[in-house]
GROMACS .gro file of N, CA and C in nm:
model
  240
    1MET      N    1   0.170  -0.233   3.572
    1MET     CA    2   0.195  -0.044   3.471
    1MET      C    3   0.303  -0.183   3.397
    2ALA      N    4   0.413  -0.190   3.455
    2ALA     CA    5   0.448  -0.221   3.249
    2ALA      C    6   0.448  -0.337   3.177
    3ALA      N    7   0.368  -0.428   3.188
    3ALA     CA    8   0.293  -0.502   3.167
    3ALA      C    9   0.244  -0.495   3.111
    4ALA      N   10   0.120  -0.362   3.154
    4ALA     CA   11  -0.008  -0.316   3.084
    4ALA      C   12   0.037  -0.221   2.908
    5LYS      N   13   0.150  -0.145   2.950
    5LYS     CA   14   0.235  -0.105   2.769
    5LYS      C   15   0.277  -0.233   2.687
    6VAL      N   16   0.385  -0.317   2.763
    6VAL     CA   17   0.436  -0.398   2.756
    6VAL      C   18   0.310  -0.496   2.673
    7LEU      N   19   0.209  -0.490   2.652
    7LEU     CA   20   0.067  -0.551   2.610
    7LEU      C   21   0.035  -0.541   2.480
    8SER      N   22   0.059  -0.352   2.506
    8SER     CA   23  -0.022  -0.278   2.441
    8SER      C   24   0.094  -0.311   2.320
    9PHE      N   25   0.223  -0.290   2.409
    9PHE     CA   26   0.335  -0.235   2.265
    9PHE      C   27   0.287  -0.394   2.160
   10LEU      N   28   0.287  -0.508   2.216
   10LEU     CA   29   0.287  -0.638   2.180
   10LEU      C   30   0.137  -0.640   2.016
   11CYS      N   31   0.055  -0.596   2.083
   11CYS     CA   32  -0.068  -0.588   2.047
   11CYS      C   33  -0.078  -0.466   1.939
   12LEU      N   34  -0.006  -0.371   1.939
   12LEU     CA   35   0.048  -0.254   1.800
   12LEU      C   36   0.147  -0.284   1.678
   13LEU      N   37   0.224  -0.437   1.742
   13LEU     CA   38   0.294  -0.515   1.633
   13LEU      C   39   0.157  -0.568   1.573
   14MET      N   40   0.164  -0.610   1.629
   14MET     CA   41   0.071  -0.693   1.542
   14MET      C   42  -0.092  -0.633   1.435
   15PHE      N   43  -0.075  -0.543   1.497
   15PHE     CA   44  -0.160  -0.459   1.368
   15PHE      C   45  -0.089  -0.367   1.271
   16MET      N   46   0.032  -0.339   1.272
   16MET     CA   47   0.158  -0.297   1.240
   16MET      C   48   0.113  -0.321   1.022
   17PRO      N   49   0.085  -0.447   0.986
   17PRO     CA   50   0.113  -0.570   0.859
   17PRO      C   51  -0.026  -0.405   0.826
   18LEU      N   52  -0.068  -0.399   0.864
   18LEU     CA   53  -0.268  -0.375   0.788
   18LEU      C   54  -0.232  -0.232   0.773
   19PHE      N   55  -0.120  -0.163   0.845
   19PHE     CA   56  -0.117  -0.049   0.836
   19PHE      C   57   0.023   0.028   0.732
   20PHE      N   58   0.028  -0.105   0.605
   20PHE     CA   59   0.173  -0.114   0.598
   20PHE      C   60   0.107  -0.138   0.421
   21THR      N   61   0.024  -0.225   0.443
   21THR     CA   62  -0.017  -0.304   0.357
   21THR      C   63  -0.132  -0.191   0.203
   22PRO      N   64  -0.101  -0.200   0.107
   22PRO     CA   65  -0.169  -0.016  -0.021
   22PRO      C   66  -0.366  -0.134  -0.041
   23GLY      N   67  -0.359  -0.236   0.073
   23GLY     CA   68  -0.480  -0.304   0.005
   23GLY      C   69  -0.567  -0.449  -0.045
   24CYS      N   70  -0.651  -0.507  -0.026
   24CYS     CA   71  -0.633  -0.635  -0.072
   24CYS      C   72  -0.774  -0.665  -0.243
   25GLY      N   73  -0.673  -0.733  -0.342
   25GLY     CA   74  -0.679  -0.753  -0.460
   25GLY      C   75  -0.682  -0.908  -0.484
   26ASN      N   76  -0.743  -0.903  -0.618
   26ASN     CA   77  -0.706  -1.027  -0.706
   26ASN      C   78  -0.612  -1.092  -0.710
   27GLU      N   79  -0.583  -1.152  -0.685
   27GLU     CA   80  -0.431  -1.185  -0.647
   27GLU      C   81  -0.385  -1.247  -0.771
   28VAL      N   82  -0.456  -1.313  -0.821
   28VAL     CA   83  -0.419  -1.418  -0.938
   28VAL      C   84  -0.417  -1.350  -1.017
   29CYS      N   85  -0.476  -1.209  -1.047
   29CYS     CA   86  -0.518  -1.126  -1.175
   29CYS      C   87  -0.417  -1.031  -1.121
   30GLU      N   88  -0.335  -0.924  -1.004
   30GLU     CA   89  -0.275  -0.846  -0.993
   30GLU      C   90  -0.183  -0.843  -0.904
   31GLU      N   91  -0.083  -0.829  -0.944
   31GLU     CA   92   0.043  -0.764  -0.848
   31GLU      C   93   0.118  -0.688  -0.801
   32TRP      N   94   0.119  -0.694  -0.699
   32TRP     CA   95   0.130  -0.562  -0.605
   32TRP      C   96   0.306  -0.537  -0.628
   33LEU      N   97   0.310  -0.390  -0.681
   33LEU     CA   98   0.477  -0.432  -0.788
   33LEU      C   99   0.578  -0.378  -0.613
   34SER      N  100   0.604  -0.419  -0.503
   34SER     CA  101   0.594  -0.360  -0.376
   34SER      C  102   0.735  -0.275  -0.377
   35ASP      N  103   0.833  -0.388  -0.513
   35ASP     CA  104   0.994  -0.198  -0.545
   35ASP      C  105   0.914  -0.106  -0.647
   36THR      N  106   0.849  -0.089  -0.633
   36THR     CA  107   0.688   0.036  -0.773
   36THR      C  108   0.629   0.138  -0.609
   37TYR      N  109   0.674   0.190  -0.600
   37TYR     CA  110   0.620   0.288  -0.500
   37TYR      C  111   0.684   0.438  -0.460
   38ARG      N  112   0.611   0.559  -0.444
   38ARG     CA  113   0.659   0.633  -0.461
   38ARG      C  114   0.607   0.699  -0.373
   39MET      N  115   0.699   0.818  -0.247
   39MET     CA  116   0.632   0.938  -0.207
   39MET      C  117   0.618   1.028  -0.226
   40LEU      N  118   0.474   1.079  -0.196
   40LEU     CA  119   0.423   1.146  -0.212
   40LEU      C  120   0.377   1.227  -0.123
   41VAL      N  121   0.442   1.423  -0.154
   41VAL     CA  122   0.366   1.483  -0.025
   41VAL      C  123   0.196   1.439   0.001
   42MET      N  124   0.099   1.472  -0.065
   42MET     CA  125  -0.023   1.468  -0.081
   42MET      C  126  -0.082   1.391  -0.177
   43CYS      N  127  -0.098   1.213  -0.107
   43CYS     CA  128  -0.134   1.109  -0.247
   43CYS      C  129  -0.281   1.100  -0.219
   44SER      N  130  -0.264   1.130  -0.357
   44SER     CA  131  -0.455   1.191  -0.493
   44SER      C  132  -0.420   1.004  -0.595
   45SER      N  133  -0.560   0.996  -0.559
   45SER     CA  134  -0.558   0.913  -0.647
   45SER      C  135  -0.484   0.885  -0.785
   46GLU      N  136  -0.553   1.052  -0.836
   46GLU     CA  137  -0.540   1.101  -1.009
   46GLU      C  138  -0.345   1.144  -0.993
   47LYS      N  139  -0.335   1.185  -0.917
   47LYS     CA  140  -0.132   1.150  -0.952
   47LYS      C  141  -0.106   1.006  -0.921
   48CYS      N  142  -0.194   0.953  -0.837
   48CYS     CA  143  -0.057   0.783  -0.830
   48CYS      C  144  -0.104   0.739  -0.912
   49ASN      N  145  -0.246   0.734  -0.975
   49ASN     CA  146  -0.220   0.638  -1.066
   49ASN      C  147  -0.158   0.728  -1.290
   50GLN      N  148  -0.169   0.871  -1.303
   50GLN     CA  149  -0.065   0.915  -1.384
   50GLN      C  150   0.051   0.813  -1.384
   51LEU      N  151   0.131   0.789  -1.217
   51LEU     CA  152   0.290   0.777  -1.134
   51LEU      C  153   0.239   0.660  -1.195
   52CYS      N  154   0.184   0.612  -1.179
   52CYS     CA  155   0.240   0.437  -1.252
   52CYS      C  156   0.235   0.393  -1.367
   53VAL      N  157   0.058   0.485  -1.434
   53VAL     CA  158   0.086   0.471  -1.612
   53VAL      C  159   0.237   0.445  -1.677
   54SER      N  160   0.276   0.556  -1.592
   54SER     CA  161   0.400   0.616  -1.664
   54SER      C  162   0.483   0.494  -1.627
   55GLU      N  163   0.498   0.470  -1.508
   55GLU     CA  164   0.604   0.342  -1.551
   55GLU      C  165   0.575   0.216  -1.542
   56GLY      N  166   0.493   0.230  -1.633
   56GLY     CA  167   0.448   0.096  -1.693
   56GLY      C  168   0.361  -0.050  -1.551
   57ALA      N  169   0.298   0.121  -1.493
   57ALA     CA  170   0.181  -0.038  -1.421
   57ALA      C  171   0.120  -0.007  -1.434
   58THR      N  172  -0.043  -0.104  -1.448
   58THR     CA  173  -0.206  -0.116  -1.462
   58THR      C  174  -0.217   0.048  -1.379
   59ARG      N  175  -0.230   0.079  -1.230
   59ARG     CA  176  -0.354   0.150  -1.174
   59ARG      C  177  -0.187   0.186  -1.089
   60GLY      N  178  -0.247   0.201  -0.989
   60GLY     CA  179  -0.175   0.264  -0.861
   60GLY      C  180  -0.290   0.304  -0.740
   61ARG      N  181  -0.282   0.308  -0.593
   61ARG     CA  182  -0.358   0.359  -0.501
   61ARG      C  183  -0.268   0.398  -0.378
   62CYS      N  184  -0.297   0.486  -0.350
   62CYS     CA  185  -0.247   0.543  -0.221
   62CYS      C  186  -0.239   0.392  -0.052
   63GLY      N  187  -0.191   0.461  -0.036
   63GLY     CA  188  -0.154   0.399   0.135
   63GLY      C  189  -0.295   0.392   0.227
   64PHE      N  190  -0.274   0.292   0.311
   64PHE     CA  191  -0.438   0.419   0.466
   64PHE      C  192  -0.307   0.455   0.518
   65LEU      N  193  -0.409   0.476   0.613
   65LEU     CA  194  -0.412   0.600   0.715
   65LEU      C  195  -0.263   0.629   0.720
   66ILE      N  196  -0.121   0.575   0.818
   66ILE     CA  197  -0.039   0.670   0.807
   66ILE      C  198   0.061   0.684   0.732
   67VAL      N  199   0.059   0.579   0.609
   67VAL     CA  200   0.124   0.598   0.487
   67VAL      C  201   0.061   0.572   0.381
   68ARG      N  202  -0.046   0.711   0.373
   68ARG     CA  203  -0.120   0.765   0.363
   68ARG      C  204  -0.003   0.839   0.172
   69SER      N  205   0.105   0.913   0.251
   69SER     CA  206   0.214   0.923   0.042
   69SER      C  207   0.183   0.861   0.000
   70PHE      N  208   0.214   0.674   0.038
   70PHE     CA  209   0.246   0.590  -0.051
   70PHE      C  210   0.191   0.548  -0.152
   71CYS      N  211   0.256   0.654  -0.315
   71CYS     CA  212   0.171   0.542  -0.330
   71CYS      C  213   0.199   0.415  -0.405
   72TYR      N  214   0.131   0.336  -0.467
   72TYR     CA  215   0.190   0.156  -0.471
   72TYR      C  216   0.118   0.165  -0.614
   73CYS      N  217   0.214   0.138  -0.703
   73CYS     CA  218   0.122   0.058  -0.799
   73CYS      C  219   0.076  -0.084  -0.770
   74THR      N  220   0.031  -0.151  -0.923
   74THR     CA  221   0.018  -0.239  -0.942
   74THR      C  222   0.020  -0.319  -1.111
   75LYS      N  223   0.034  -0.435  -1.092
   75LYS     CA  224  -0.002  -0.457  -1.314
   75LYS      C  225  -0.101  -0.548  -1.246
   76GLU      N  226  -0.202  -0.565  -1.396
   76GLU     CA  227  -0.286  -0.620  -1.363
   76GLU      C  228  -0.242  -0.700  -1.477
   77CYS      N  229  -0.317  -0.808  -1.469
   77CYS     CA  230  -0.252  -0.995  -1.602
   77CYS      C  231  -0.362  -0.906  -1.686
   78ASP      N  232  -0.336  -1.022  -1.746
   78ASP     CA  233  -0.472  -1.073  -1.895
   78ASP      C  234  -0.497  -1.151  -1.922
   79GLU      N  235  -0.681  -1.112  -1.853
   79GLU     CA  236  -0.772  -1.268  -1.835
   79GLU      C  237  -0.840  -1.317  -1.964
   80SER      N  238  -0.715  -1.284  -2.123
   80SER     CA  239  -0.804  -1.336  -2.162
   80SER      C  240  -0.760  -1.466  -2.248
   0.00000   0.00000   0.00000
């Protein structure tokens, strides 16, 4: 019984990074500003975008699942 609990806990730890990352982007031309995230009570794409653009980022995205209340900002590079 204890072994099953430990195994379940280790499995959960393995998947935790998926819950805390904002998403995948084009790593070459998109830089996630890990120090630029804000706690929003109900994160909406529109509110998150407005907040991030006002702070100098290109756009914002709400987190996934249990971190839905976090707004992550990203700055895209200029490809010209």
